[in-house]
mmCIF file of C-alpha atoms in Angstrom:
data_model
loop_
_atom_site.group_PDB
_atom_site.id
_atom_site.type_symbol
_atom_site.label_atom_id
_atom_site.label_comp_id
_atom_site.label_asym_id
_atom_site.label_seq_id
_atom_site.Cartn_x
_atom_site.Cartn_y
_atom_site.Cartn_z
ATOM 1 C CA SER A 1 -2.237 8.409 4.726
ATOM 2 C CA GLY A 2 -1.576 6.923 1.302
ATOM 3 C CA THR A 3 2.026 8.120 1.345
ATOM 4 C CA TRP A 4 2.609 6.497 4.730
ATOM 5 C CA LEU A 5 1.050 3.226 3.525
ATOM 6 C CA LEU A 6 3.393 3.224 0.524
ATOM 7 C CA TYR A 7 6.443 4.186 2.582
ATOM 8 C CA LEU A 8 6.099 1.844 5.565
ATOM 9 C CA PRO A 9 6.790 -1.455 3.725
ATOM 10 C CA CYS A 10 10.027 0.182 2.518
ATOM 11 C CA THR A 11 11.003 0.910 6.121
ATOM 12 C CA TRP A 12 10.285 -2.687 7.158
ATOM 13 C CA SER A 13 12.589 -4.009 4.446
ATOM 14 C CA ILE A 14 15.354 -1.487 5.142
ATOM 15 C CA GLY A 15 15.069 -2.265 8.848
ATOM 16 C CA LEU A 16 15.259 -6.036 8.354
ATOM 17 C CA ALA A 17 18.301 -5.610 6.076
ATOM 18 C CA ALA A 18 20.252 -3.718 8.758
ATOM 19 C CA GLU A 19 23.137 -5.533 10.438
ATOM 20 C CA PRO A 20 22.367 -7.045 13.874
ATOM 21 C CA GLY A 21 22.824 -4.457 16.598
ATOM 22 C CA CYS A 22 22.489 -1.558 14.129
ATOM 23 C CA LEU A 23 19.786 0.983 13.379
ATOM 24 C CA PRO A 24 18.347 1.128 9.838
ATOM 25 C CA ASP A 25 20.261 3.174 7.259
ATOM 26 C CA CYS A 26 18.997 6.749 7.736
ATOM 27 C CA TYR A 27 20.116 7.820 4.260
ATOM 28 C CA MET A 28 18.074 5.050 2.658
ATOM 29 C CA LEU A 29 15.067 5.819 4.870
ATOM 30 C CA SER A 30 15.223 9.446 3.721
ATOM 31 C CA LEU A 31 15.696 8.492 0.073
ATOM 32 C CA PHE A 32 12.763 6.097 0.148
ATOM 33 C CA GLY A 33 10.676 8.706 1.974
ATOM 34 C CA ALA A 34 11.225 11.133 -0.898
ATOM 35 C CA GLY A 35 10.491 8.357 -3.380
ATOM 36 C CA ALA A 36 7.250 7.465 -1.594
ATOM 37 C CA VAL A 37 6.014 11.073 -1.745
ATOM 38 C CA LEU A 38 6.825 11.293 -5.459
ATOM 39 C CA MET A 39 5.482 7.894 -6.504
ATOM 40 C CA ARG A 40 2.354 8.208 -4.384
ATOM 41 C CA GLY A 41 1.776 11.563 -6.085
ATOM 42 C CA ALA A 42 2.441 10.098 -9.533
ATOM 43 C CA GLY A 43 0.057 7.240 -8.792
ATOM 44 C CA CYS A 44 -2.646 9.715 -7.801
ATOM 45 C CA THR A 45 -2.085 11.732 -10.982
ATOM 46 C CA ILE A 46 -2.322 8.612 -13.168
ATOM 47 C CA ASN A 47 -5.405 7.464 -11.259
ATOM 48 C CA ASP A 48 -7.120 10.839 -11.706
ATOM 49 C CA MET A 49 -6.280 10.884 -15.418
ATOM 50 C CA TRP A 50 -7.832 7.441 -15.960
ATOM 51 C CA ASP A 51 -10.822 8.126 -13.709
ATOM 52 C CA GLN A 52 -11.770 11.736 -14.393
ATOM 53 C CA ASP A 53 -15.121 10.756 -15.959
ATOM 54 C CA TYR A 54 -15.909 8.426 -13.031
ATOM 55 C CA ASP A 55 -14.766 10.959 -10.434
ATOM 56 C CA LYS A 56 -17.308 13.491 -11.669
ATOM 57 C CA LYS A 57 -20.104 11.101 -10.641
ATOM 58 C CA VAL A 58 -18.867 10.368 -7.105
ATOM 59 C CA ALA A 59 -19.490 12.946 -4.394
ATOM 60 C CA ARG A 60 -16.180 12.290 -2.575
ATOM 61 C CA THR A 61 -14.061 12.695 -5.716
ATOM 62 C CA ALA A 62 -15.978 15.280 -7.761
ATOM 63 C CA SER A 63 -13.752 18.116 -6.490
ATOM 64 C CA ARG A 64 -10.493 16.548 -7.735
ATOM 65 C CA PRO A 65 -8.751 18.979 -10.139
ATOM 66 C CA LEU A 66 -9.250 17.016 -13.359
ATOM 67 C CA ALA A 67 -12.812 15.975 -12.547
ATOM 68 C CA ALA A 68 -13.713 19.538 -11.591
ATOM 69 C CA GLY A 69 -12.131 20.951 -14.757
ATOM 70 C CA ASP A 70 -9.613 23.079 -12.841
ATOM 71 C CA ILE A 71 -6.732 21.727 -14.966
ATOM 72 C CA SER A 72 -6.509 20.174 -18.436
ATOM 73 C CA THR A 73 -5.368 16.647 -19.328
ATOM 74 C CA PHE A 74 -2.265 18.152 -20.990
ATOM 75 C CA GLN A 75 -1.371 20.045 -17.803
ATOM 76 C CA SER A 76 -1.724 16.825 -15.818
ATOM 77 C CA PHE A 77 0.657 15.089 -18.273
ATOM 78 C CA VAL A 78 3.232 17.829 -17.713
ATOM 79 C CA PHE A 79 2.830 17.532 -13.950
ATOM 80 C CA LEU A 80 3.136 13.722 -14.129
ATOM 81 C CA GLY A 81 6.303 14.107 -16.187
ATOM 82 C CA GLY A 82 7.803 16.264 -13.445
ATOM 83 C CA GLN A 83 6.849 13.774 -10.722
ATOM 84 C CA LEU A 84 8.286 10.789 -12.589
ATOM 85 C CA SER A 85 11.468 12.676 -13.502
ATOM 86 C CA LEU A 86 12.130 13.480 -9.851
ATOM 87 C CA ALA A 87 11.298 9.894 -8.854
ATOM 88 C CA LEU A 88 13.811 8.668 -11.454
ATOM 89 C CA CYS A 89 16.477 10.871 -9.845
ATOM 90 C CA VAL A 90 15.786 9.113 -6.533
ATOM 91 C CA LEU A 91 15.878 5.670 -8.179
ATOM 92 C CA LEU A 92 19.220 6.398 -9.863
ATOM 93 C CA CYS A 93 20.784 6.860 -6.403
ATOM 94 C CA LEU A 94 20.392 3.098 -5.844
ATOM 95 C CA ASN A 95 22.425 0.121 -7.118
ATOM 96 C CA TYR A 96 21.811 -1.317 -10.605
ATOM 97 C CA TYR A 97 19.780 -4.284 -9.340
ATOM 98 C CA SER A 98 17.458 -1.926 -7.467
ATOM 99 C CA ILE A 99 17.133 0.446 -10.432
ATOM 100 C CA VAL A 100 15.848 -2.394 -12.626
ATOM 101 C CA LEU A 101 13.638 -3.736 -9.831
ATOM 102 C CA GLY A 102 12.190 -0.296 -9.118
ATOM 103 C CA ALA A 103 11.504 0.433 -12.778
ATOM 104 C CA ALA A 104 9.598 -2.854 -13.040
ATOM 105 C CA SER A 105 6.943 -1.541 -10.642
ATOM 106 C CA LEU A 106 5.873 1.222 -13.034
ATOM 107 C CA SER A 107 3.667 -1.142 -15.049
ATOM 108 C CA LEU A 108 1.636 -1.865 -11.904
ATOM 109 C CA VAL A 109 1.333 1.844 -11.083
ATOM 110 C CA ILE A 110 0.018 2.599 -14.578
ATOM 111 C CA THR A 111 -2.392 -0.332 -14.898
ATOM 112 C CA TYR A 112 -3.869 -0.378 -11.383
ATOM 113 C CA PRO A 113 -6.563 2.274 -12.081
ATOM 114 C CA LEU A 114 -7.864 0.160 -14.992
ATOM 115 C CA MET A 115 -8.429 -2.896 -12.814
ATOM 116 C CA LYS A 116 -11.615 -1.582 -11.186
ATOM 117 C CA ARG A 117 -13.231 -1.723 -14.634
ATOM 118 C CA ILE A 118 -12.484 -5.401 -15.267
ATOM 119 C CA THR A 119 -12.176 -7.216 -11.921
ATOM 120 C CA TYR A 120 -13.640 -7.178 -8.421
ATOM 121 C CA TRP A 121 -10.064 -7.504 -7.113
ATOM 122 C CA PRO A 122 -8.379 -4.151 -7.940
ATOM 123 C CA GLN A 123 -7.206 -4.038 -4.319
ATOM 124 C CA LEU A 124 -4.979 -7.043 -5.018
ATOM 125 C CA VAL A 125 -3.248 -5.184 -7.865
ATOM 126 C CA LEU A 126 -2.887 -2.135 -5.606
ATOM 127 C CA GLY A 127 -1.255 -4.381 -3.003
ATOM 128 C CA LEU A 128 1.234 -5.684 -5.564
ATOM 129 C CA ALA A 129 2.154 -2.079 -6.444
ATOM 130 C CA PHE A 130 2.058 -0.510 -2.980
ATOM 131 C CA ASN A 131 4.308 -3.087 -1.330
ATOM 132 C CA TRP A 132 7.069 -3.142 -3.942
ATOM 133 C CA GLY A 133 9.206 -1.317 -1.406
ATOM 134 C CA ALA A 134 9.307 -4.516 0.663
ATOM 135 C CA LEU A 135 11.506 -5.923 -2.114
ATOM 136 C CA LEU A 136 13.287 -2.720 -3.063
ATOM 137 C CA GLY A 137 14.365 -1.678 0.438
ATOM 138 C CA TRP A 138 16.274 -4.914 1.010
ATOM 139 C CA SER A 139 17.938 -4.850 -2.411
ATOM 140 C CA ALA A 140 18.966 -1.205 -1.920
ATOM 141 C CA ILE A 141 20.899 -2.240 1.203
ATOM 142 C CA LYS A 142 22.141 -5.696 0.223
ATOM 143 C CA GLY A 143 22.517 -5.387 -3.560
ATOM 144 C CA SER A 144 19.915 -8.072 -4.343
ATOM 145 C CA CYS A 145 16.829 -9.697 -2.814
ATOM 146 C CA GLU A 146 17.018 -12.495 -0.281
ATOM 147 C CA TRP A 147 13.764 -14.143 -1.407
ATOM 148 C CA SER A 148 13.285 -16.207 1.751
ATOM 149 C CA VAL A 149 12.868 -12.893 3.601
ATOM 150 C CA CYS A 150 11.608 -10.493 0.943
ATOM 151 C CA LEU A 151 8.881 -12.662 -0.563
ATOM 152 C CA PRO A 152 7.039 -13.436 2.715
ATOM 153 C CA LEU A 153 7.388 -9.762 3.689
ATOM 154 C CA TYR A 154 6.012 -8.666 0.310
ATOM 155 C CA LEU A 155 3.081 -11.083 0.472
ATOM 156 C CA ALA A 156 2.334 -9.953 4.036
ATOM 157 C CA GLY A 157 2.190 -6.373 2.743
ATOM 158 C CA VAL A 158 -0.166 -7.399 -0.076
ATOM 159 C CA MET A 159 -2.494 -9.023 2.464
ATOM 160 C CA TRP A 160 -2.349 -5.852 4.563
ATOM 161 C CA THR A 161 -3.340 -3.740 1.564
ATOM 162 C CA LEU A 162 -6.308 -6.040 0.931
ATOM 163 C CA VAL A 163 -7.409 -5.317 4.499
ATOM 164 C CA TYR A 164 -7.115 -1.535 4.534
ATOM 165 C CA ASP A 165 -8.156 -0.864 0.956
ATOM 166 C CA THR A 166 -11.240 -3.056 1.201
ATOM 167 C CA ILE A 167 -12.210 -0.973 4.233
ATOM 168 C CA TYR A 168 -11.472 2.171 2.192
ATOM 169 C CA ALA A 169 -13.598 0.921 -0.731
ATOM 170 C CA HIS A 170 -16.671 0.519 1.500
ATOM 171 C CA GLN A 171 -16.871 4.336 1.614
ATOM 172 C CA ASP A 172 -17.797 4.500 -2.080
ATOM 173 C CA LYS A 173 -19.720 1.273 -2.624
ATOM 174 C CA ARG A 174 -23.088 2.931 -3.283
ATOM 175 C CA ASP A 175 -21.605 5.218 -5.948
ATOM 176 C CA ASP A 176 -19.513 2.347 -7.346
ATOM 177 C CA VAL A 177 -22.631 0.260 -7.973
ATOM 178 C CA LEU A 178 -24.290 3.151 -9.809
ATOM 179 C CA ILE A 179 -21.349 3.855 -12.130
ATOM 180 C CA GLY A 180 -20.273 0.237 -12.641
ATOM 181 C CA VAL A 181 -16.935 0.256 -10.789
ATOM 182 C CA LYS A 182 -15.815 -2.994 -9.105
ATOM 183 C CA SER A 183 -14.063 -3.545 -5.757
ATOM 184 C CA THR A 184 -13.469 -6.170 -3.093
ATOM 185 C CA ALA A 185 -15.954 -4.255 -0.914
ATOM 186 C CA LEU A 186 -18.694 -5.137 -3.401
ATOM 187 C CA GLN A 187 -17.353 -8.662 -3.892
ATOM 188 C CA PHE A 188 -17.284 -9.484 -0.160
ATOM 189 C CA ASN A 189 -20.279 -7.382 0.888
ATOM 190 C CA GLU A 190 -21.655 -8.732 4.190
ATOM 191 C CA ASP A 191 -18.864 -11.322 4.399
ATOM 192 C CA THR A 192 -16.227 -8.568 4.540
ATOM 193 C CA LYS A 193 -15.154 -9.222 8.133
ATOM 194 C CA GLN A 194 -14.502 -12.920 7.478
ATOM 195 C CA TRP A 195 -12.361 -12.091 4.441
ATOM 196 C CA LEU A 196 -10.455 -9.384 6.312
ATOM 197 C CA SER A 197 -9.785 -11.819 9.141
ATOM 198 C CA GLY A 198 -8.334 -14.319 6.672
ATOM 199 C CA PHE A 199 -6.113 -11.680 5.070
ATOM 200 C CA SER A 200 -4.911 -10.593 8.518
ATOM 201 C CA VAL A 201 -3.943 -14.142 9.501
ATOM 202 C CA ALA A 202 -2.070 -14.530 6.205
ATOM 203 C CA MET A 203 -0.266 -11.229 6.859
ATOM 204 C CA LEU A 204 0.830 -12.348 10.326
ATOM 205 C CA LEU A 205 2.067 -15.704 9.003
ATOM 206 C CA GLY A 206 4.089 -13.898 6.311
ATOM 207 C CA LEU A 207 5.637 -11.581 8.885
ATOM 208 C CA CYS A 208 6.552 -14.515 11.136
ATOM 209 C CA MET A 209 8.158 -16.363 8.214
ATOM 210 C CA ALA A 210 10.157 -13.287 7.175
ATOM 211 C CA GLY A 211 11.298 -12.803 10.771
ATOM 212 C CA MET A 212 12.387 -16.416 11.186
ATOM 213 C CA ASN A 213 14.341 -16.355 7.923
ATOM 214 C CA CYS A 214 16.437 -13.379 9.043
ATOM 215 C CA ASN A 215 16.813 -14.420 12.694
ATOM 216 C CA GLN A 216 14.611 -11.744 14.251
ATOM 217 C CA THR A 217 14.254 -11.596 18.028
ATOM 218 C CA PHE A 218 11.576 -11.234 20.714
ATOM 219 C CA PRO A 219 10.749 -7.526 20.180
ATOM 220 C CA TYR A 220 9.947 -8.237 16.533
ATOM 221 C CA TYR A 221 7.459 -10.980 17.373
ATOM 222 C CA SER A 222 5.967 -8.778 20.093
ATOM 223 C CA ALA A 223 5.354 -6.139 17.416
ATOM 224 C CA VAL A 224 3.779 -8.761 15.127
ATOM 225 C CA ALA A 225 1.448 -9.690 17.990
ATOM 226 C CA ALA A 226 0.595 -6.007 18.498
ATOM 227 C CA VAL A 227 -0.145 -5.703 14.776
ATOM 228 C CA GLY A 228 -2.456 -8.709 15.053
ATOM 229 C CA ALA A 229 -4.283 -7.148 18.010
ATOM 230 C CA HIS A 230 -4.665 -3.839 16.163
ATOM 231 C CA LEU A 231 -6.082 -5.550 13.074
ATOM 232 C CA ALA A 232 -8.442 -7.661 15.188
ATOM 233 C CA HIS A 233 -9.777 -4.504 16.866
ATOM 234 C CA GLN A 234 -10.167 -2.771 13.488
ATOM 235 C CA ILE A 235 -12.150 -5.631 12.018
ATOM 236 C CA TYR A 236 -14.273 -6.307 15.112
ATOM 237 C CA THR A 237 -15.367 -2.674 15.526
ATOM 238 C CA LEU A 238 -15.690 -1.867 11.786
ATOM 239 C CA ASP A 239 -19.072 -0.635 10.547
ATOM 240 C CA ILE A 240 -18.970 -1.150 6.783
ATOM 241 C CA ASP A 241 -22.099 0.971 6.298
ATOM 242 C CA LYS A 242 -20.625 4.114 7.893
ATOM 243 C CA PRO A 243 -18.154 5.899 5.570
ATOM 244 C CA GLU A 244 -16.739 7.975 8.423
ATOM 245 C CA ASP A 245 -15.927 4.813 10.409
ATOM 246 C CA CYS A 246 -14.352 3.195 7.333
ATOM 247 C CA TRP A 247 -12.144 6.269 6.893
ATOM 248 C CA LYS A 248 -11.128 6.204 10.549
ATOM 249 C CA LYS A 249 -10.192 2.517 10.371
ATOM 250 C CA PHE A 250 -8.337 3.004 7.088
ATOM 251 C CA THR A 251 -6.150 5.826 8.432
ATOM 252 C CA SER A 252 -5.375 3.872 11.619
ATOM 253 C CA ASN A 253 -3.327 1.461 9.513
ATOM 254 C CA ARG A 254 -0.433 3.885 9.674
ATOM 255 C CA THR A 255 -0.149 2.806 13.320
ATOM 256 C CA VAL A 256 0.023 -0.838 12.188
ATOM 257 C CA GLY A 257 3.003 -0.083 9.943
ATOM 258 C CA VAL A 258 4.809 2.026 12.540
ATOM 259 C CA LEU A 259 4.350 -0.673 15.213
ATOM 260 C CA LEU A 260 6.052 -3.211 12.990
ATOM 261 C CA PHE A 261 8.901 -0.861 12.076
ATOM 262 C CA VAL A 262 9.596 -0.123 15.754
ATOM 263 C CA GLY A 263 9.545 -3.867 16.460
ATOM 264 C CA ILE A 264 12.064 -4.469 13.655
ATOM 265 C CA MET A 265 14.403 -1.784 15.006
ATOM 266 C CA LEU A 266 14.229 -3.054 18.586
ATOM 267 C CA GLY A 267 14.582 -6.641 17.419
ATOM 268 C CA ASN A 268 17.742 -5.774 15.491
ATOM 269 C CA LEU A 269 19.246 -3.909 18.405
#
């Protein structure tokens, strides 16, 4: 699920950058797919290296390789080196502007796991990292970012991450309180649904602005409406005190991303 949630903003951007009447660039979709697998994996490795002492104390994460003692910290460094080396090979297939832009995201990937120690808003930092592809996909096609399109799309993705990762964080809130880890789930608590509704509205406004600035058509806005309906259903039926329901709602966000991508393709055609 995490790989999909990292990959889908890339597909939106690549799709919006396609010429009118054309399908998205399949080569770029494939390249970014490989990059999403590698960078999602690298992010998980970095996260597990930072959090191995915390993970031991949380039932859901105690079986992770580092926390369980199945591998050493040195072995995880070697593995991370392999992941980042392969990801660099993918990045070097892009234009110079995109190489610099892509490399700039690494600081967010490295620092995100630390945020839960110092702020109740680590999900915001995750959103900034996870939606970098909304900038990178466009620049990979066009050679640079068209900020009137890319910035609203990026901010919409950040709002989306705040929705799904707050839902995700509610799974661990009892353990998080015990070990002193912060999250938006703890910050919002019983007001979670109101906050998620606000983030969803902001996401939809960002998507509409991005669409207007690149002359999108009716199918695109139909997809945005479908995304809004899906998010509304998620939030309305969410039970923040049932981890299994939180997981179900979290994973359903892949459908949100796919709906928008299909709308972008049909709108372009």
